[in-house]
Coordinates of C-alpha atoms and ligand atoms in Angstrom, one line a residue:
X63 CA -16.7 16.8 -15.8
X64 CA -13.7 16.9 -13.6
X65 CA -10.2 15.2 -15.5
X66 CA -7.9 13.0 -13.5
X67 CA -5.7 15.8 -13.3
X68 CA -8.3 18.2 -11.3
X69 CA -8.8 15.4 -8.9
X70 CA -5.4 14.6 -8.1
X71 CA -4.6 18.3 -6.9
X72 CA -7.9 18.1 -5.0
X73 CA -6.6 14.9 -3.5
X74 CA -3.1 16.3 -2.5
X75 CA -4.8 19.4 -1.4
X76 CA -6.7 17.5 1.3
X77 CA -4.2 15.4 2.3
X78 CA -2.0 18.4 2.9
X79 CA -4.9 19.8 4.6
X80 CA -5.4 16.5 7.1
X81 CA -1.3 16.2 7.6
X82 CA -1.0 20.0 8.7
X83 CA -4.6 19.7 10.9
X84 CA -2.7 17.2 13.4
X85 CA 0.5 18.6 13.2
X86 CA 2.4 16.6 10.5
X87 CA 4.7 17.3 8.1
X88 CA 2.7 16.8 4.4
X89 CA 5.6 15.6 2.5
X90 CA 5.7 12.6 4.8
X91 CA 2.7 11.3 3.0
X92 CA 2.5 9.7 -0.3
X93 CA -0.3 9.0 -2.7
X94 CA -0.5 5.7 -4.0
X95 CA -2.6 6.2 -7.6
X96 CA -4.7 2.7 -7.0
X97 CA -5.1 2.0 -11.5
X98 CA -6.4 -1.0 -11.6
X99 CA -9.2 -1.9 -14.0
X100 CA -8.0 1.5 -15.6
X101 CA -5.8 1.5 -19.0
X102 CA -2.5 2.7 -19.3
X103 CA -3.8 5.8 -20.8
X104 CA -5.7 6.9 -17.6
X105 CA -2.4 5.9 -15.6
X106 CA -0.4 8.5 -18.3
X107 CA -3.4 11.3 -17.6
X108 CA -2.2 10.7 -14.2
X109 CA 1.7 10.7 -15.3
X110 CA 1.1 14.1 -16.5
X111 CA -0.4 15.5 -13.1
X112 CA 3.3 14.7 -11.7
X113 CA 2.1 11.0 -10.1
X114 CA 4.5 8.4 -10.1
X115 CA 3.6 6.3 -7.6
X116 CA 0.9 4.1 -8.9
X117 CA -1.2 0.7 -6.9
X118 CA -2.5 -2.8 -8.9
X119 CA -4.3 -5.4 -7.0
X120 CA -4.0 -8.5 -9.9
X121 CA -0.8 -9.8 -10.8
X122 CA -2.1 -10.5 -14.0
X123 CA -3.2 -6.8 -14.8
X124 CA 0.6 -6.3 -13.8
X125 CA 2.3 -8.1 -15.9
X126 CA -0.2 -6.4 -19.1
X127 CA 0.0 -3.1 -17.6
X128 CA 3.1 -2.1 -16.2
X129 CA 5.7 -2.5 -18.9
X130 CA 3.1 -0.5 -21.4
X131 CA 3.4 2.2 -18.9
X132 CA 6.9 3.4 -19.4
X133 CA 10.3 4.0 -16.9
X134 CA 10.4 6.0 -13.7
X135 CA 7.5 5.2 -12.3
X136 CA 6.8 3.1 -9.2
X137 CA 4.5 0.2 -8.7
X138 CA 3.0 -1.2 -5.6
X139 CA 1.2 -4.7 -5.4
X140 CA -1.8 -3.6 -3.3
X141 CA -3.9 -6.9 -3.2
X142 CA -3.4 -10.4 -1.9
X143 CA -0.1 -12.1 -3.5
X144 CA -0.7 -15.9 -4.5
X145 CA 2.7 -17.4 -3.6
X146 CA 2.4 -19.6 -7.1
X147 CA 2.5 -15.7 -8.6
X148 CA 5.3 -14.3 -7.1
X149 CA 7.8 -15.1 -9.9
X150 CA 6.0 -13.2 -11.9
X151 CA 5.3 -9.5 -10.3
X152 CA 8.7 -9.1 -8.6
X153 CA 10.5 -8.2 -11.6
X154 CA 8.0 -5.5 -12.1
X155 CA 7.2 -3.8 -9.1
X156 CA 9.2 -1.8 -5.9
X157 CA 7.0 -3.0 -3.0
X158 CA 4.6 -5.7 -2.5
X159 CA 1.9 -4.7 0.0
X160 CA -0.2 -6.5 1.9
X161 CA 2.4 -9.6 2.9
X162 CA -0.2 -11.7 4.8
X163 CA 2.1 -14.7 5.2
X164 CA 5.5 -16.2 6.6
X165 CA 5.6 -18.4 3.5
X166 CA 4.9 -15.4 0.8
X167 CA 7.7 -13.2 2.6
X168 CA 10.3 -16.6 2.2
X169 CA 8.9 -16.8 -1.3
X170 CA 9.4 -13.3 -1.7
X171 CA 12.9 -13.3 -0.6
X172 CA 14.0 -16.9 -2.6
X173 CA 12.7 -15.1 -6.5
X174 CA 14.2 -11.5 -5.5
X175 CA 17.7 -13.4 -4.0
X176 CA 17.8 -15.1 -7.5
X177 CA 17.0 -11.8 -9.3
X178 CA 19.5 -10.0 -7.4
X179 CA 17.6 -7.9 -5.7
X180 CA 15.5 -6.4 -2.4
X181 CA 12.1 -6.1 -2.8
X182 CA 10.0 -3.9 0.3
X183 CA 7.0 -5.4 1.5
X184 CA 4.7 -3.9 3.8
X185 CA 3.2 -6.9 6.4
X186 CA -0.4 -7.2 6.1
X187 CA -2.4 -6.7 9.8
X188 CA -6.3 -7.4 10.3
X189 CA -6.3 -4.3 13.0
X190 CA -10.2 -5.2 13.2
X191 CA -9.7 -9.0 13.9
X192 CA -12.4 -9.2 11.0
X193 CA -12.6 -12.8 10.1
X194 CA -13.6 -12.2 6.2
X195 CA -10.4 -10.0 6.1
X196 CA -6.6 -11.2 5.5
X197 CA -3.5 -10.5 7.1
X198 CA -1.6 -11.4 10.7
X199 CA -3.3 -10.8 13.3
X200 CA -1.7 -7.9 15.6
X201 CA -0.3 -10.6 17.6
X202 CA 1.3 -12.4 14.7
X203 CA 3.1 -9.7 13.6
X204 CA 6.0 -9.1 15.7
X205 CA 6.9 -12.9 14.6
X206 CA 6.3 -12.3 11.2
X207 CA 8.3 -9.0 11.2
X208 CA 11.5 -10.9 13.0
X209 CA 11.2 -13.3 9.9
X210 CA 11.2 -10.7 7.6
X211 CA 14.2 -8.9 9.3
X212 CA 16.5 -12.2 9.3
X213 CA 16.1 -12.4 4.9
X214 CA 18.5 -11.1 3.4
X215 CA 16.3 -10.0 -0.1
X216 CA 13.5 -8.4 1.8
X217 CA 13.4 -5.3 3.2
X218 CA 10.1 -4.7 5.5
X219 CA 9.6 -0.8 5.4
X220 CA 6.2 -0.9 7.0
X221 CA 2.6 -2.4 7.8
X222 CA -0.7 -1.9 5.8
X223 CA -4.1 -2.5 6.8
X224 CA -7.7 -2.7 4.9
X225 CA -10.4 -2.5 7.2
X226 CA -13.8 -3.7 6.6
X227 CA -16.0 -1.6 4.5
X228 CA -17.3 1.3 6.8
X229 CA -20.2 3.3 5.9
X230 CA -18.5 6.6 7.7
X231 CA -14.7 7.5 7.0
X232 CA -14.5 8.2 11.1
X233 CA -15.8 4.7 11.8
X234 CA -12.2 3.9 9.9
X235 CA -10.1 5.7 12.5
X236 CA -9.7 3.8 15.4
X237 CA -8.2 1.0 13.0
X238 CA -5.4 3.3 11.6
X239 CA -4.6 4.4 15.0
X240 CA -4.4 0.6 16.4
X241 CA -2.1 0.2 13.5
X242 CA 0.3 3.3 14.8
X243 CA 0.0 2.2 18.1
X244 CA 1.3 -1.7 17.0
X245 CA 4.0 0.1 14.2
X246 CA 5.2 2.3 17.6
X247 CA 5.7 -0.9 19.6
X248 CA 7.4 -3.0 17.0
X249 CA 9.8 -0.1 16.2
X250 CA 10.8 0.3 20.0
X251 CA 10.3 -3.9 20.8
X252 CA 12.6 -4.4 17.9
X253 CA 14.9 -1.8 17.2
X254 CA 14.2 -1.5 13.6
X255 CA 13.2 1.9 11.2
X256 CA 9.4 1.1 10.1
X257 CA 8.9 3.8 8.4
X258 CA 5.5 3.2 6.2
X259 CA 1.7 2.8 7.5
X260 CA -0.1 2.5 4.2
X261 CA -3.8 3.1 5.3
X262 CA -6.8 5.0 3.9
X263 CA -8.5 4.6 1.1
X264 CA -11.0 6.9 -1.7
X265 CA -13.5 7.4 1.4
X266 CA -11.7 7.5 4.6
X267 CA -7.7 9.1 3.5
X268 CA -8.1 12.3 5.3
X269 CA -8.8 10.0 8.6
X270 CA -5.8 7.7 7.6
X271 CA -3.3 10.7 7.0
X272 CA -4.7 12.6 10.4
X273 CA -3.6 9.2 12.0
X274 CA -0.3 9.0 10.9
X275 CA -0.2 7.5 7.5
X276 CA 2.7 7.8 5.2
X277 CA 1.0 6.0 2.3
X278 CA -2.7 6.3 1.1
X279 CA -4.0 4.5 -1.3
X280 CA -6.2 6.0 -3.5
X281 CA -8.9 4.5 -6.9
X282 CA -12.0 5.4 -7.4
X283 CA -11.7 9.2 -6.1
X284 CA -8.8 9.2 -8.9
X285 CA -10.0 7.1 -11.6
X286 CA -13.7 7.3 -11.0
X287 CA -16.2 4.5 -10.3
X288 CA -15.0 0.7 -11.3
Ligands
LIG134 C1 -8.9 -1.0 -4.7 C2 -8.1 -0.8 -3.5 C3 -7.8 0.5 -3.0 C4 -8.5 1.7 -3.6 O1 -9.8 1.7 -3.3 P1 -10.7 3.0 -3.7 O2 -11.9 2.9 -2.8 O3 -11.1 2.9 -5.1 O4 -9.9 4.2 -3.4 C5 -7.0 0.6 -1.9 N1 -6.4 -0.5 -1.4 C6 -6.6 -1.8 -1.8 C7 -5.9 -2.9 -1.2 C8 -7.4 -2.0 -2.9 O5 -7.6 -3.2 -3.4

């Protein structure tokens, strides 16, 4: 039996591996430790492997989770972000992932503005134009990211995608290069730093980080089976 800890050096030690294959400097990629359905125990195996940046998909899980987990670590909200839910997870985590709407990025910036702070979101984009899939389409985006740029308690550091389910990690890659390609044109259409592509997941990070991602997000390979 492998421990958490084993896994997350063989984890880094690929994505390493994939960053220096196409050229790119390995510290420019972050692992996002995807915990959910795990206990804060597994999450303080992973604590003491060095991880801090950790991934929940349920707001709910959040708000049991997070504050048993102790200071100094960051939190991402990976999944879909009711807009009725909002008030609760923004006191608890750094960036909300997966934006998928104009309203949730105003909602966003209205509970962060009364909190006093700036919370980063990554937009949401359905590269594959897959209708069972959220997120702007790559033509929505720009529109979306101009919103996101004019509020003042939202700070957009990047885009994220989820593609469908693929049964081989390279059927993945052409969706994580469509979403460097549209991040390249919105930072030269608008003028802006967009730093983060958060792509890749258990099966297909080594494709994602070969294509340019700065964030991979990472469960099951981690964690083990849910
Ligand atoms: C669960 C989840 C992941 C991690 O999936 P694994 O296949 O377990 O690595 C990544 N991103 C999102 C949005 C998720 O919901």
């Amino acid at each position: 039996m492998t421990s958490i800890c084993d896994r997350l050096k063989e984890i880094r030690a690929r994505m390493c591996a994939a960053a220096l294959r196409v050229g790119r400097d390995p510290l420019a990629v972050r692992l996002c430790a995807v915990s959910k359905t795990f206990p804060a125990e597994a999450v303080a195996e992973a604590v003491a492997a060095g991880q801090v940046l950790f991934g929940e998909n349920r707001v709910q899980e959040c708000v049991e989770k997070i504050p048993r987990c102790g200071g100094g670590l960051e939190w991402h909200l990976i999944g879909h972000l009711q807009s009725n839910k909002v008030r609760k997870v923004v006191p608890l985590v750094n960036c909300v992932q997966g934006v998928d709407s104009v309203e949730l990025l105003r909602g966003i910036d209205r509970v962060a503005g009364e909190l006093g702070r700036r919370m980063g979101v990554l937009l949401q984009v359905n590269v594959a134009a897959d209708g069972a899939k959220a997120g702007f389409s790559v033509e929505e985006t720009e529109g979306a990211l101009v919103v996101g740029l004019g509020l003042e308690h939202v700070e957009v550091r990047g885009l994220m995608t989820i593609p469908s389910l693929c049964e081989a990690p390279e059927e993945a890659r052409p969706h994580f290069a469509a979403l460097r390609v549209l991040r390249d044109a919105l930072v030269l259409r608008c003028g802006v730093p967009l730093g983060e592509l958060s792509m890749g997941m258990s099966g297909d990070y080594e494709v994602a980080v070969e294509e340019g991602a700065t964030l991979v997000r990472v469960g099951s390979a981690i964690f083990g089976g849910r």
